[in-house]
Backbone atoms as SQL, in Angstrom:
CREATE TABLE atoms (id INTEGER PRIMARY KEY, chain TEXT, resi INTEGER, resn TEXT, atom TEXT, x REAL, y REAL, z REAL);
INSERT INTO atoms VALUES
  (1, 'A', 1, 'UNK', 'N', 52.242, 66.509, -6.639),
  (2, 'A', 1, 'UNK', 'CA', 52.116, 65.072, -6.792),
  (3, 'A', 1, 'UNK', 'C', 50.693, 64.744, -7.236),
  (4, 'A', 2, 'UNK', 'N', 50.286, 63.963, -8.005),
  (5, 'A', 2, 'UNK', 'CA', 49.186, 63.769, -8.666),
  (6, 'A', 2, 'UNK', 'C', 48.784, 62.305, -7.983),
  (7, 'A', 3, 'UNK', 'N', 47.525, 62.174, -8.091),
  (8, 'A', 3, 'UNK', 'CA', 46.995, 60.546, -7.433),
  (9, 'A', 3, 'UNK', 'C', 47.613, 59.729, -8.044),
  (10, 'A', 4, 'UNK', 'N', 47.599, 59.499, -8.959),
  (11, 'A', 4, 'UNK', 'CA', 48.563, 58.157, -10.002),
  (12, 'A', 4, 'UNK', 'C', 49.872, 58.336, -9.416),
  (13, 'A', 5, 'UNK', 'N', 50.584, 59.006, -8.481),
  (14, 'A', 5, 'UNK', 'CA', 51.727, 58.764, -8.250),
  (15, 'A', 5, 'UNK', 'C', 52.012, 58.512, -7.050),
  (16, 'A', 6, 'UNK', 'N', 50.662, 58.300, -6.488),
  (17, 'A', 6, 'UNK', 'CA', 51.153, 57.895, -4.662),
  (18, 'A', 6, 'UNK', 'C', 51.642, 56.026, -5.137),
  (19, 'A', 7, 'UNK', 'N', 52.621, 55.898, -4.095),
  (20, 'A', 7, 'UNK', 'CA', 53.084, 54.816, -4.180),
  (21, 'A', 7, 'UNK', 'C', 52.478, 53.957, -3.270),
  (22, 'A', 8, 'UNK', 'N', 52.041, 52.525, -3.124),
  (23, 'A', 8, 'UNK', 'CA', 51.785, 51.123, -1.558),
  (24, 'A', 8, 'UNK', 'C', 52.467, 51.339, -1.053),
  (25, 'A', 9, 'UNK', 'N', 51.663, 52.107, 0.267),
  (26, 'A', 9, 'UNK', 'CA', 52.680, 52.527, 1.754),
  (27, 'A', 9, 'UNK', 'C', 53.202, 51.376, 2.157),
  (28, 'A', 10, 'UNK', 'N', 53.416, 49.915, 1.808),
  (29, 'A', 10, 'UNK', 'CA', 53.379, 48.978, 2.702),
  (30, 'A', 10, 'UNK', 'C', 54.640, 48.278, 2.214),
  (31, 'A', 11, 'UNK', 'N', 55.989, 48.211, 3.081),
  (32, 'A', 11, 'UNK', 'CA', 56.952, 47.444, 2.595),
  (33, 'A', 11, 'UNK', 'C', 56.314, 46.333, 1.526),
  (34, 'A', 12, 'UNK', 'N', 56.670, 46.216, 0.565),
  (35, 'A', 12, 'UNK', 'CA', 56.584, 44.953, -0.211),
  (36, 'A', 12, 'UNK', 'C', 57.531, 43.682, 0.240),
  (37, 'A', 13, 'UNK', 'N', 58.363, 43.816, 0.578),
  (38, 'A', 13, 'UNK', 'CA', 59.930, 43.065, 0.810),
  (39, 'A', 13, 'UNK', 'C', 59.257, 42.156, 2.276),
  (40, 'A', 14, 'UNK', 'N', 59.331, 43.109, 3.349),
  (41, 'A', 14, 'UNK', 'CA', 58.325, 42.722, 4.314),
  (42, 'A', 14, 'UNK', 'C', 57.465, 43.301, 5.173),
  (43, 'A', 15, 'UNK', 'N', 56.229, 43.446, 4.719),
  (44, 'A', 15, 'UNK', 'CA', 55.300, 44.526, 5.252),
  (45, 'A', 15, 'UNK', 'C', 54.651, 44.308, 6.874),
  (46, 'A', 16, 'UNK', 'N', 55.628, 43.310, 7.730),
  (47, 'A', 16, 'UNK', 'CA', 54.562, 42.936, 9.005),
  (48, 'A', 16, 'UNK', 'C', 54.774, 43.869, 9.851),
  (49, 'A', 17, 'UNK', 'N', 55.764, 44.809, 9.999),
  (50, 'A', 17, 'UNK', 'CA', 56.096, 45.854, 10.405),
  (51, 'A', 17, 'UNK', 'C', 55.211, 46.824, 9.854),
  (52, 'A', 18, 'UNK', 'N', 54.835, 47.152, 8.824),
  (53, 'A', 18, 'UNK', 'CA', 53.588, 48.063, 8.877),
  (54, 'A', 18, 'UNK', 'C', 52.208, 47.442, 8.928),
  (55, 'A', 19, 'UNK', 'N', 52.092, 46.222, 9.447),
  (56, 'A', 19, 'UNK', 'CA', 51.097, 45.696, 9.355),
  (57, 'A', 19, 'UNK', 'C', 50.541, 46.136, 11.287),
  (58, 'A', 20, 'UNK', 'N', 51.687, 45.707, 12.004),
  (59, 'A', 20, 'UNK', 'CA', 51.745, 45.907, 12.769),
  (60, 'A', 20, 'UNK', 'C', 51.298, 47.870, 13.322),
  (61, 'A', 21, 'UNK', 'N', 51.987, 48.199, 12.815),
  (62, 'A', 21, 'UNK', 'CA', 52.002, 49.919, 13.582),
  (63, 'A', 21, 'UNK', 'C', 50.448, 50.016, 12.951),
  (64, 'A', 22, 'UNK', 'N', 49.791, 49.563, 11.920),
  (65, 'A', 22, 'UNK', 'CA', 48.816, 49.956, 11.345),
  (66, 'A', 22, 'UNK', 'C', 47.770, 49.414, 12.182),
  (67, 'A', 23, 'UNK', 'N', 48.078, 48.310, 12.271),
  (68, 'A', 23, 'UNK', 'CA', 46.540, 47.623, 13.669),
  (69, 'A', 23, 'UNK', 'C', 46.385, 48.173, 15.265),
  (70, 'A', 24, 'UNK', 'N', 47.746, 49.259, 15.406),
  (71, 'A', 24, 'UNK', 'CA', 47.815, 49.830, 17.009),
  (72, 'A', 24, 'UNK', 'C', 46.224, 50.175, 17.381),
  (73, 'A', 25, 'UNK', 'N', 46.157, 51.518, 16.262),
  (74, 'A', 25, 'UNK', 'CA', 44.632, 51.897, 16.662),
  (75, 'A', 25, 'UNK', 'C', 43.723, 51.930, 16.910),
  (76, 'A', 26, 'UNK', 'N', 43.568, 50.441, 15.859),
  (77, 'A', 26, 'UNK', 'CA', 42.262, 49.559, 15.595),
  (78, 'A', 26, 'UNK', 'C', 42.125, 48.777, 14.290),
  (79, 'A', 27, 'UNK', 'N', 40.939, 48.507, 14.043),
  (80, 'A', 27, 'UNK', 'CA', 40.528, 47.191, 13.243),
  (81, 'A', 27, 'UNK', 'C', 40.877, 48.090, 11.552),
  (82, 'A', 28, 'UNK', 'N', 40.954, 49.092, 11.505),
  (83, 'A', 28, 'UNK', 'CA', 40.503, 49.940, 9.976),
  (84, 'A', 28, 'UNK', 'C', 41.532, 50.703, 10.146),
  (85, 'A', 29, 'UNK', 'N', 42.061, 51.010, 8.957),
  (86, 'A', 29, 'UNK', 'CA', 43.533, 52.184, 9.062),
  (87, 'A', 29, 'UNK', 'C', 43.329, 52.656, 7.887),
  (88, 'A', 30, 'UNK', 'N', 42.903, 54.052, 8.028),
  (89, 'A', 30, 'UNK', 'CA', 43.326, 54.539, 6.967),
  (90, 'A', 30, 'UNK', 'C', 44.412, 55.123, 5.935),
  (91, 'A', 31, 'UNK', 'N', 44.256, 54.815, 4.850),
  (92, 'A', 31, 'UNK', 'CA', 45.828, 55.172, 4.106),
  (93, 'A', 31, 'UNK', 'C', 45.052, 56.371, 3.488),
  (94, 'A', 32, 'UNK', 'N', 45.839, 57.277, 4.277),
  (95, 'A', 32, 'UNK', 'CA', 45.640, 59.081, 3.730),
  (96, 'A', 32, 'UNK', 'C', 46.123, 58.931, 2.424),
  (97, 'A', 33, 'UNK', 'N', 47.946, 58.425, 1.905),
  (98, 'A', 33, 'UNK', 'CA', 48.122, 59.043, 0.675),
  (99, 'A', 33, 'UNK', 'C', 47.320, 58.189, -0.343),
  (100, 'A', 34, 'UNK', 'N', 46.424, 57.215, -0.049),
  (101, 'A', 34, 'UNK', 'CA', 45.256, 56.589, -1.269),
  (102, 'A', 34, 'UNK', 'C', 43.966, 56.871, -0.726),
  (103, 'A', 35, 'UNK', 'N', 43.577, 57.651, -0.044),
  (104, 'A', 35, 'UNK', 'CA', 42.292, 57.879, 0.576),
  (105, 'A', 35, 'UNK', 'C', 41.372, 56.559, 0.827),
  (106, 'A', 36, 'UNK', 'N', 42.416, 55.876, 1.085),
  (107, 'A', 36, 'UNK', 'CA', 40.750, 54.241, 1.031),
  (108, 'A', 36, 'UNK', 'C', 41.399, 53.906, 2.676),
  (109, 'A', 37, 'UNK', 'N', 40.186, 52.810, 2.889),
  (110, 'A', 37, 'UNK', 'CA', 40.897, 52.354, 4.226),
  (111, 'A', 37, 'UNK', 'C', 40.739, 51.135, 4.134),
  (112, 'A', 38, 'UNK', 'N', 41.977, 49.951, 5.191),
  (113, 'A', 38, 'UNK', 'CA', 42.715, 49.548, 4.901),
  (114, 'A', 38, 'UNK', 'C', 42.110, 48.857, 5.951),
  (115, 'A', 39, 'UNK', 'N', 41.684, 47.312, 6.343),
  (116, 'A', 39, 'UNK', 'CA', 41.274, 46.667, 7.708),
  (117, 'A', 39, 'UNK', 'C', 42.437, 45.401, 7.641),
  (118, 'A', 40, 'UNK', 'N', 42.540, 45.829, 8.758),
  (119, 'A', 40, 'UNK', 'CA', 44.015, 44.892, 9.514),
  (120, 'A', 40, 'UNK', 'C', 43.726, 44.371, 10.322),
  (121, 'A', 41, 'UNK', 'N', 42.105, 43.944, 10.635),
  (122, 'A', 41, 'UNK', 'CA', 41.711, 43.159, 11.965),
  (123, 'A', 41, 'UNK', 'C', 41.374, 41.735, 10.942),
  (124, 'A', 42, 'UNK', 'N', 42.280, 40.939, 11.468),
  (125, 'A', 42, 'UNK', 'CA', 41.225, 39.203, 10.871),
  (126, 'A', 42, 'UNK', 'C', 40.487, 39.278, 11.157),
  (127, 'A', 43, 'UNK', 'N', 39.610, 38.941, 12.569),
  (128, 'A', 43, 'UNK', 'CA', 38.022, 38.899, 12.341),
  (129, 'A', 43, 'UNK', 'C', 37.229, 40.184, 11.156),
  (130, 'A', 44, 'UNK', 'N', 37.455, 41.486, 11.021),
  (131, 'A', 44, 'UNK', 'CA', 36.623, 41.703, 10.811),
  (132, 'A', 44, 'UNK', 'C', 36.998, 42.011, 9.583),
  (133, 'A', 45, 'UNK', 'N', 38.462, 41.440, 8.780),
  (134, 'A', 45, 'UNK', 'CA', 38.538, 40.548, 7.305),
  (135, 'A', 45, 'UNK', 'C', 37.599, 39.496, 6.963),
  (136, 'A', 46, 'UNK', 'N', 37.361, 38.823, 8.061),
  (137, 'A', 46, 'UNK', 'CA', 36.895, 37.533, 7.908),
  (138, 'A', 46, 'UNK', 'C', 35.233, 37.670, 7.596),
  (139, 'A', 47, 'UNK', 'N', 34.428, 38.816, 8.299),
  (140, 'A', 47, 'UNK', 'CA', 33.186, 39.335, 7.835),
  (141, 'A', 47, 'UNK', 'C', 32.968, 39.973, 6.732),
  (142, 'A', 48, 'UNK', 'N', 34.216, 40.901, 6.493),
  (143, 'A', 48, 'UNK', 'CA', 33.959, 41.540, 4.953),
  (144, 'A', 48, 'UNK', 'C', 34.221, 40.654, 4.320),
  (145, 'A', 49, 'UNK', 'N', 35.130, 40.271, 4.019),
  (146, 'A', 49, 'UNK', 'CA', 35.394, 39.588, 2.520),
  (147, 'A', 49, 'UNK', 'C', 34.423, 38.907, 2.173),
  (148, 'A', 50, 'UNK', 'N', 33.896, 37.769, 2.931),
  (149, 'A', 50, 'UNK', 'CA', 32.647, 37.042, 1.847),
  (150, 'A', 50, 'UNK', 'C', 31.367, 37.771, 1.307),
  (151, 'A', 51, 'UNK', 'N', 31.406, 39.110, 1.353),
  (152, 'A', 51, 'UNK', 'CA', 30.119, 39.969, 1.453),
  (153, 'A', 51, 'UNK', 'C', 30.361, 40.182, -0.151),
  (154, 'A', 52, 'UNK', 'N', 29.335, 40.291, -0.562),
  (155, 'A', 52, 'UNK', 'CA', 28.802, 40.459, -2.199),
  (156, 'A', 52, 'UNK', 'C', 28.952, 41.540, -2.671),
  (157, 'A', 53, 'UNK', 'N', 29.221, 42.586, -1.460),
  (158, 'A', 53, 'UNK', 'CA', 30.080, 44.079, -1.498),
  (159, 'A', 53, 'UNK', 'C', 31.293, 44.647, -1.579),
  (160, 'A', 54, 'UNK', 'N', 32.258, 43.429, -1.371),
  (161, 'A', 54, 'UNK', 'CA', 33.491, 43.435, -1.505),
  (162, 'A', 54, 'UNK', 'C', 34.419, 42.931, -2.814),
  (163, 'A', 55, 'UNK', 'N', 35.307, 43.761, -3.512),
  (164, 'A', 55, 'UNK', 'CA', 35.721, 42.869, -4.102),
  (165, 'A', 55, 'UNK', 'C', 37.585, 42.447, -4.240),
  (166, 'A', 56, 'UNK', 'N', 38.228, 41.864, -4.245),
  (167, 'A', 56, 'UNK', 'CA', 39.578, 41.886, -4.407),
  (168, 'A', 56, 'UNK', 'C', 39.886, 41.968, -5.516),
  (169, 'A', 57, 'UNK', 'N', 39.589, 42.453, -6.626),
  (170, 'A', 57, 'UNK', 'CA', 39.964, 42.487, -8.020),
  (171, 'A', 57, 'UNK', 'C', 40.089, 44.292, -8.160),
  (172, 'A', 58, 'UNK', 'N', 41.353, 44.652, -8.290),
  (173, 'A', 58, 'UNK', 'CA', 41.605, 46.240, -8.523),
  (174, 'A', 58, 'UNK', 'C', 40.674, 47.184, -9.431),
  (175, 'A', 59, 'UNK', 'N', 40.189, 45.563, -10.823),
  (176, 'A', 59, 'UNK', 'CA', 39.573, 46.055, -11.560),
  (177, 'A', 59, 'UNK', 'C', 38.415, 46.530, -11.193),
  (178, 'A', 60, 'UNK', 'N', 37.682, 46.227, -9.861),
  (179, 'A', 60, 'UNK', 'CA', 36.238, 46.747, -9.656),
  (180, 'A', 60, 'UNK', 'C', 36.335, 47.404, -8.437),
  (181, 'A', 61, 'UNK', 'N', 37.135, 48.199, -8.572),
  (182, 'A', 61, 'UNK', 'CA', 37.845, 49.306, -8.015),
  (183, 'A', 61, 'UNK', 'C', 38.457, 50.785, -8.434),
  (184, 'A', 62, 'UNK', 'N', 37.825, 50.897, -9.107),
  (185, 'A', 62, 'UNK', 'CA', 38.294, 51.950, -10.684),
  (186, 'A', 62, 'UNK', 'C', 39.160, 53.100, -9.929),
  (187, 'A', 63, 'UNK', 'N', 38.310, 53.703, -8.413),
  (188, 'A', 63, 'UNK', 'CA', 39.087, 54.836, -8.068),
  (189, 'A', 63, 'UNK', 'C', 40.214, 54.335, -7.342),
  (190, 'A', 64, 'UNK', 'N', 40.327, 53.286, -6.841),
  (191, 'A', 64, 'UNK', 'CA', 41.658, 53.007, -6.125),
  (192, 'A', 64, 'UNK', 'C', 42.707, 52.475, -6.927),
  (193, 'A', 65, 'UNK', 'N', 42.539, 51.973, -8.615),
  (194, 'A', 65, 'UNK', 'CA', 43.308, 51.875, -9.620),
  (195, 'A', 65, 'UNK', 'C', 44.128, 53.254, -10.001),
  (196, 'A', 66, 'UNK', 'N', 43.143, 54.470, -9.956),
  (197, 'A', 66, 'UNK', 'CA', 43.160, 55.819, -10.366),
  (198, 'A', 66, 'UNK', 'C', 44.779, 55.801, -9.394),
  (199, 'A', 67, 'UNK', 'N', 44.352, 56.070, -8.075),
  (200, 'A', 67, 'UNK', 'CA', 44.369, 56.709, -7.500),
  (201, 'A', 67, 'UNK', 'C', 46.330, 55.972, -7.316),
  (202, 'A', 68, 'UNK', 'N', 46.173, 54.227, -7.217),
  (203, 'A', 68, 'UNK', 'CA', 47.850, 54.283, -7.271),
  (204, 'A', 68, 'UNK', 'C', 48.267, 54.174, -8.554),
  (205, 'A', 69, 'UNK', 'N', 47.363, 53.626, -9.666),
  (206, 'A', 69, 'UNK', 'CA', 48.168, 53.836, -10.675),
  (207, 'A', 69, 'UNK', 'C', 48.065, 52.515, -11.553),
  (208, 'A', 70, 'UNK', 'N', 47.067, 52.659, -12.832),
  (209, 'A', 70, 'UNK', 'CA', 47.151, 51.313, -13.569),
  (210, 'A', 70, 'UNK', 'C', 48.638, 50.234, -13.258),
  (211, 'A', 71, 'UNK', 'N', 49.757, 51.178, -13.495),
  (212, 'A', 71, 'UNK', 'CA', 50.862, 50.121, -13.550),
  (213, 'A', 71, 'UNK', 'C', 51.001, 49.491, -12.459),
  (214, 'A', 72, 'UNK', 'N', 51.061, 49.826, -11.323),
  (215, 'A', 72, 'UNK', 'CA', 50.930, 49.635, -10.491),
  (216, 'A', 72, 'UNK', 'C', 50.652, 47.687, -9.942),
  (217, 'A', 73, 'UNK', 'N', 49.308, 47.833, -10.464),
  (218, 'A', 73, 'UNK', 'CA', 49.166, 46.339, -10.630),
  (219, 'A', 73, 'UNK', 'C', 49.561, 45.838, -11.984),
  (220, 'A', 74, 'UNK', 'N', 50.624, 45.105, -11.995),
  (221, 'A', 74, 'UNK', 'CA', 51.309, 44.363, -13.493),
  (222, 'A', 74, 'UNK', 'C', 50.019, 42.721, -13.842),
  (223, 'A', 75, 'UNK', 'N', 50.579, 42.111, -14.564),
  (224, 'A', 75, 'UNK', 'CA', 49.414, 41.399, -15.224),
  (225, 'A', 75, 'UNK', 'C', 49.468, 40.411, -14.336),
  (226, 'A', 76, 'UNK', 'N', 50.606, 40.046, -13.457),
  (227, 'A', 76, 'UNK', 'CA', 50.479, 38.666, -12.778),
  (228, 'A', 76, 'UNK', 'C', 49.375, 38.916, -11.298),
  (229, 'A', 77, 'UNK', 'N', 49.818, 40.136, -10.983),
  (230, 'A', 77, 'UNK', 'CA', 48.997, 40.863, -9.266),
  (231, 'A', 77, 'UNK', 'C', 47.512, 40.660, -10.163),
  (232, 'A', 78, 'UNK', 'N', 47.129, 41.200, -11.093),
  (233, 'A', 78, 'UNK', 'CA', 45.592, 41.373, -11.708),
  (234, 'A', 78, 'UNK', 'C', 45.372, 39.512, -11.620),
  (235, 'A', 79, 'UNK', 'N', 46.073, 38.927, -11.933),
  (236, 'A', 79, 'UNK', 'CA', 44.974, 37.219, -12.091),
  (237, 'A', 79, 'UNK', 'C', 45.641, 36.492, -10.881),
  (238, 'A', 80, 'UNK', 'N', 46.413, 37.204, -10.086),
  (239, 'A', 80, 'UNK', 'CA', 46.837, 36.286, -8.937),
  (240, 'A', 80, 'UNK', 'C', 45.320, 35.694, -7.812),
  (241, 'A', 81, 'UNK', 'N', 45.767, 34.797, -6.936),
  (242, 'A', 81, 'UNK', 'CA', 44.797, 34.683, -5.742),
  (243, 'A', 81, 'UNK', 'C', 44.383, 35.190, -5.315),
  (244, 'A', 82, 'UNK', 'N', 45.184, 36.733, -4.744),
  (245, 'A', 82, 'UNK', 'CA', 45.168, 37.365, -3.807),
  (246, 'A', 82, 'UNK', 'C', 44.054, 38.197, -4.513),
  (247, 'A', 83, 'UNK', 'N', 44.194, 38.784, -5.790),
  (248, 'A', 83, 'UNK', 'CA', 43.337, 39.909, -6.664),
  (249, 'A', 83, 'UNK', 'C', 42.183, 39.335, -7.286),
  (250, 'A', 84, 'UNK', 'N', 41.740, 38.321, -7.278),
  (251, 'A', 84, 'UNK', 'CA', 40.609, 37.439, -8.106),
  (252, 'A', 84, 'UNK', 'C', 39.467, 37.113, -6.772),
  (253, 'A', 85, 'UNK', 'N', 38.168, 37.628, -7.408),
  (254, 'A', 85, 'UNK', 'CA', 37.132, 37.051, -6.401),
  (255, 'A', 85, 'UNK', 'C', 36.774, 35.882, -7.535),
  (256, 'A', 86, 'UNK', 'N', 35.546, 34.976, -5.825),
  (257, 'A', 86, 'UNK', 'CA', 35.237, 33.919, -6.674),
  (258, 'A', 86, 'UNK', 'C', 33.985, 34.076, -8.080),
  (259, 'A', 87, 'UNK', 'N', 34.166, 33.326, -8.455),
  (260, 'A', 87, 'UNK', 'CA', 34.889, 31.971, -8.647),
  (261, 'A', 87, 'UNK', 'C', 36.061, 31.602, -8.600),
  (262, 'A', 88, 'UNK', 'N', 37.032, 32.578, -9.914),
  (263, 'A', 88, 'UNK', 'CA', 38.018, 32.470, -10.045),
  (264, 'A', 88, 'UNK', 'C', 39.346, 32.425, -9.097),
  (265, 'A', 89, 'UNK', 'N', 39.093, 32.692, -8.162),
  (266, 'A', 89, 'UNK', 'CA', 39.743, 32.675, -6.757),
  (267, 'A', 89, 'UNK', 'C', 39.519, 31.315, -6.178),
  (268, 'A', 90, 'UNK', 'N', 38.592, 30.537, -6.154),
  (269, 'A', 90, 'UNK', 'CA', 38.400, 29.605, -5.709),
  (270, 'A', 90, 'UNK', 'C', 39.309, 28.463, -6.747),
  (271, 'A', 91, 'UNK', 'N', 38.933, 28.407, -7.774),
  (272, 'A', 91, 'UNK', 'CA', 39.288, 27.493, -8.782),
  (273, 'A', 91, 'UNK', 'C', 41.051, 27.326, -8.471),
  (274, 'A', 92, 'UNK', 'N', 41.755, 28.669, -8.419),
  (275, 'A', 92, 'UNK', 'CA', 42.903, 29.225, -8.627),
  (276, 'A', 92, 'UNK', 'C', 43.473, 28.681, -7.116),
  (277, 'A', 93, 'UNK', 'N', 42.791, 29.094, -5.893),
  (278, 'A', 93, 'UNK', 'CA', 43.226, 28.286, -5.078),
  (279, 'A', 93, 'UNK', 'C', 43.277, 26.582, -4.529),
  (280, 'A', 94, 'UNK', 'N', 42.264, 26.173, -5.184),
  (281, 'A', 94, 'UNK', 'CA', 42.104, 24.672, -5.417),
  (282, 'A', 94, 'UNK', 'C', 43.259, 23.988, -6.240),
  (283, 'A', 95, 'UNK', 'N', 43.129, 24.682, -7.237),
  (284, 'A', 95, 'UNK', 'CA', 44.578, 24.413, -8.060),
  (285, 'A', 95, 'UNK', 'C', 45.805, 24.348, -7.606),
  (286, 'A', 96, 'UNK', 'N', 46.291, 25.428, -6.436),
  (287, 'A', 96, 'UNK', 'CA', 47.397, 25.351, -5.950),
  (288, 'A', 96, 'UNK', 'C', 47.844, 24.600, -4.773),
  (289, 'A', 97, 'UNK', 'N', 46.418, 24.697, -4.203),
  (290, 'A', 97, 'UNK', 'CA', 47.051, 23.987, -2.673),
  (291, 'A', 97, 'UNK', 'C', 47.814, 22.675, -2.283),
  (292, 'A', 98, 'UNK', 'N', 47.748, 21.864, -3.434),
  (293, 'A', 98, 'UNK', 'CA', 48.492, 20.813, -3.109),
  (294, 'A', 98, 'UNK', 'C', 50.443, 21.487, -3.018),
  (295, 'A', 99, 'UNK', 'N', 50.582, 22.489, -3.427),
  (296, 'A', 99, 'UNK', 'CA', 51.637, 23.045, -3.654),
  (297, 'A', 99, 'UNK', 'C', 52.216, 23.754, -2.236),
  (298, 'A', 100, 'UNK', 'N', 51.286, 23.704, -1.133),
  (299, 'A', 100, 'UNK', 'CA', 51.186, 24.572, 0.338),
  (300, 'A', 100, 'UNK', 'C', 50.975, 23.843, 0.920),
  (301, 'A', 101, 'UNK', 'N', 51.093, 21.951, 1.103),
  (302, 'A', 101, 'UNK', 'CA', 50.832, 21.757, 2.220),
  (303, 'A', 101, 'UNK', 'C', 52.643, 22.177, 3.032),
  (304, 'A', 102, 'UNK', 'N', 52.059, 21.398, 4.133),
  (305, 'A', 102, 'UNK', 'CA', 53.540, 21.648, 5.253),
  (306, 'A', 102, 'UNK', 'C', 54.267, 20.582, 4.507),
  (307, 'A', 103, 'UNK', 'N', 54.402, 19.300, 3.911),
  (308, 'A', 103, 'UNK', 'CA', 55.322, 18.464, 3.779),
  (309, 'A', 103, 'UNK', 'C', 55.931, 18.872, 2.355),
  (310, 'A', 104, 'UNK', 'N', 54.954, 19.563, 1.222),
  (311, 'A', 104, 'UNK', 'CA', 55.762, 20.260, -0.042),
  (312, 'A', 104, 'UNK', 'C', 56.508, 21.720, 0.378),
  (313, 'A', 105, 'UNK', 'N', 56.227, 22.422, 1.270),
  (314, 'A', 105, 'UNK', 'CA', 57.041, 23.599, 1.524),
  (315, 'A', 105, 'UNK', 'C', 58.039, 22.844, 2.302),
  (316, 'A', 106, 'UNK', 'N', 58.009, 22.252, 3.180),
  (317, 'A', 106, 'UNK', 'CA', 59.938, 21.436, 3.747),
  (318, 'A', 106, 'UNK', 'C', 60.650, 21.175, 2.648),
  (319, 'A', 107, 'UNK', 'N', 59.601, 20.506, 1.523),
  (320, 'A', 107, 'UNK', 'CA', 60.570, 19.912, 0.865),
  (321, 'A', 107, 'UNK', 'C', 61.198, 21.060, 0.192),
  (322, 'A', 108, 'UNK', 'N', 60.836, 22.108, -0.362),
  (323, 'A', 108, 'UNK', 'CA', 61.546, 23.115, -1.052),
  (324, 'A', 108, 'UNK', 'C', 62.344, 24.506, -0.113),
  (325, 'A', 109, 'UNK', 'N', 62.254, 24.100, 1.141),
  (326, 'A', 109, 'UNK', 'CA', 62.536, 25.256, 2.484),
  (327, 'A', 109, 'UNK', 'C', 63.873, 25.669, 2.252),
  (328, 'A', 110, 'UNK', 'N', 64.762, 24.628, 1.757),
  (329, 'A', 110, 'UNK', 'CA', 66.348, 25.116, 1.469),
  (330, 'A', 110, 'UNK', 'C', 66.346, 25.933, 0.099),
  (331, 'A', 111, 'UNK', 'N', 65.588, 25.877, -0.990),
  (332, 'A', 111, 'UNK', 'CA', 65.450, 26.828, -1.765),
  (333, 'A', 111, 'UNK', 'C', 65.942, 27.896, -1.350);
């Protein structure tokens, strides 16, 4: 098996079940088949992420691209919220939130 072919250990469908077994240990979990590690503690999400050392964009991440696999991330995961630091993360979430309060998700809940 080659690095480009390890697959996201993490249900996609619904991952709180491995979100869960993954925080038993502690705050950091490592994912052996991508060699990176993985923090599942909010607070100490909440310290990394704003750090000027971190980034959520795969692209400035070259070995952990390597390692699951350009395709991996398709074009929408690369400019989504979740994958964009700021600015562009900011802008992108400003943009949407009127779309998340509690009274626009009721309204679409039977969807």
């Amino acid at each position: 098996m080659t690095q480009a072919s390890v697959a996201w250990p993490l249900s996609l469908d619904d991952p709180y079940a491995d979100y869960r077994r993954l925080r038993e240990p502690g705050p950091i979990a490592r994912l052996d088949g991508l060699g990176v590690p993985l923090v599942v503690s909010h607070d100490l999400a909440a310290e990394i992420l704003p750090s000027a050392d971190w980034s959520s964009d795969p692209n400035n991440s070259p070995v952990l691209v390597e390692r699951i696999g350009a395709a991996a991330f398709g074009s929408f995961e690369l400019g989504s919220v979740l994958m964009s630091d700021p600015p562009r993360h900011t802008w992108l979430r400003k943009a949407i939130s009127g779309y998340f309060t509690p009274r626009s998700v009721e309204q679409i809940r039977h969807r």
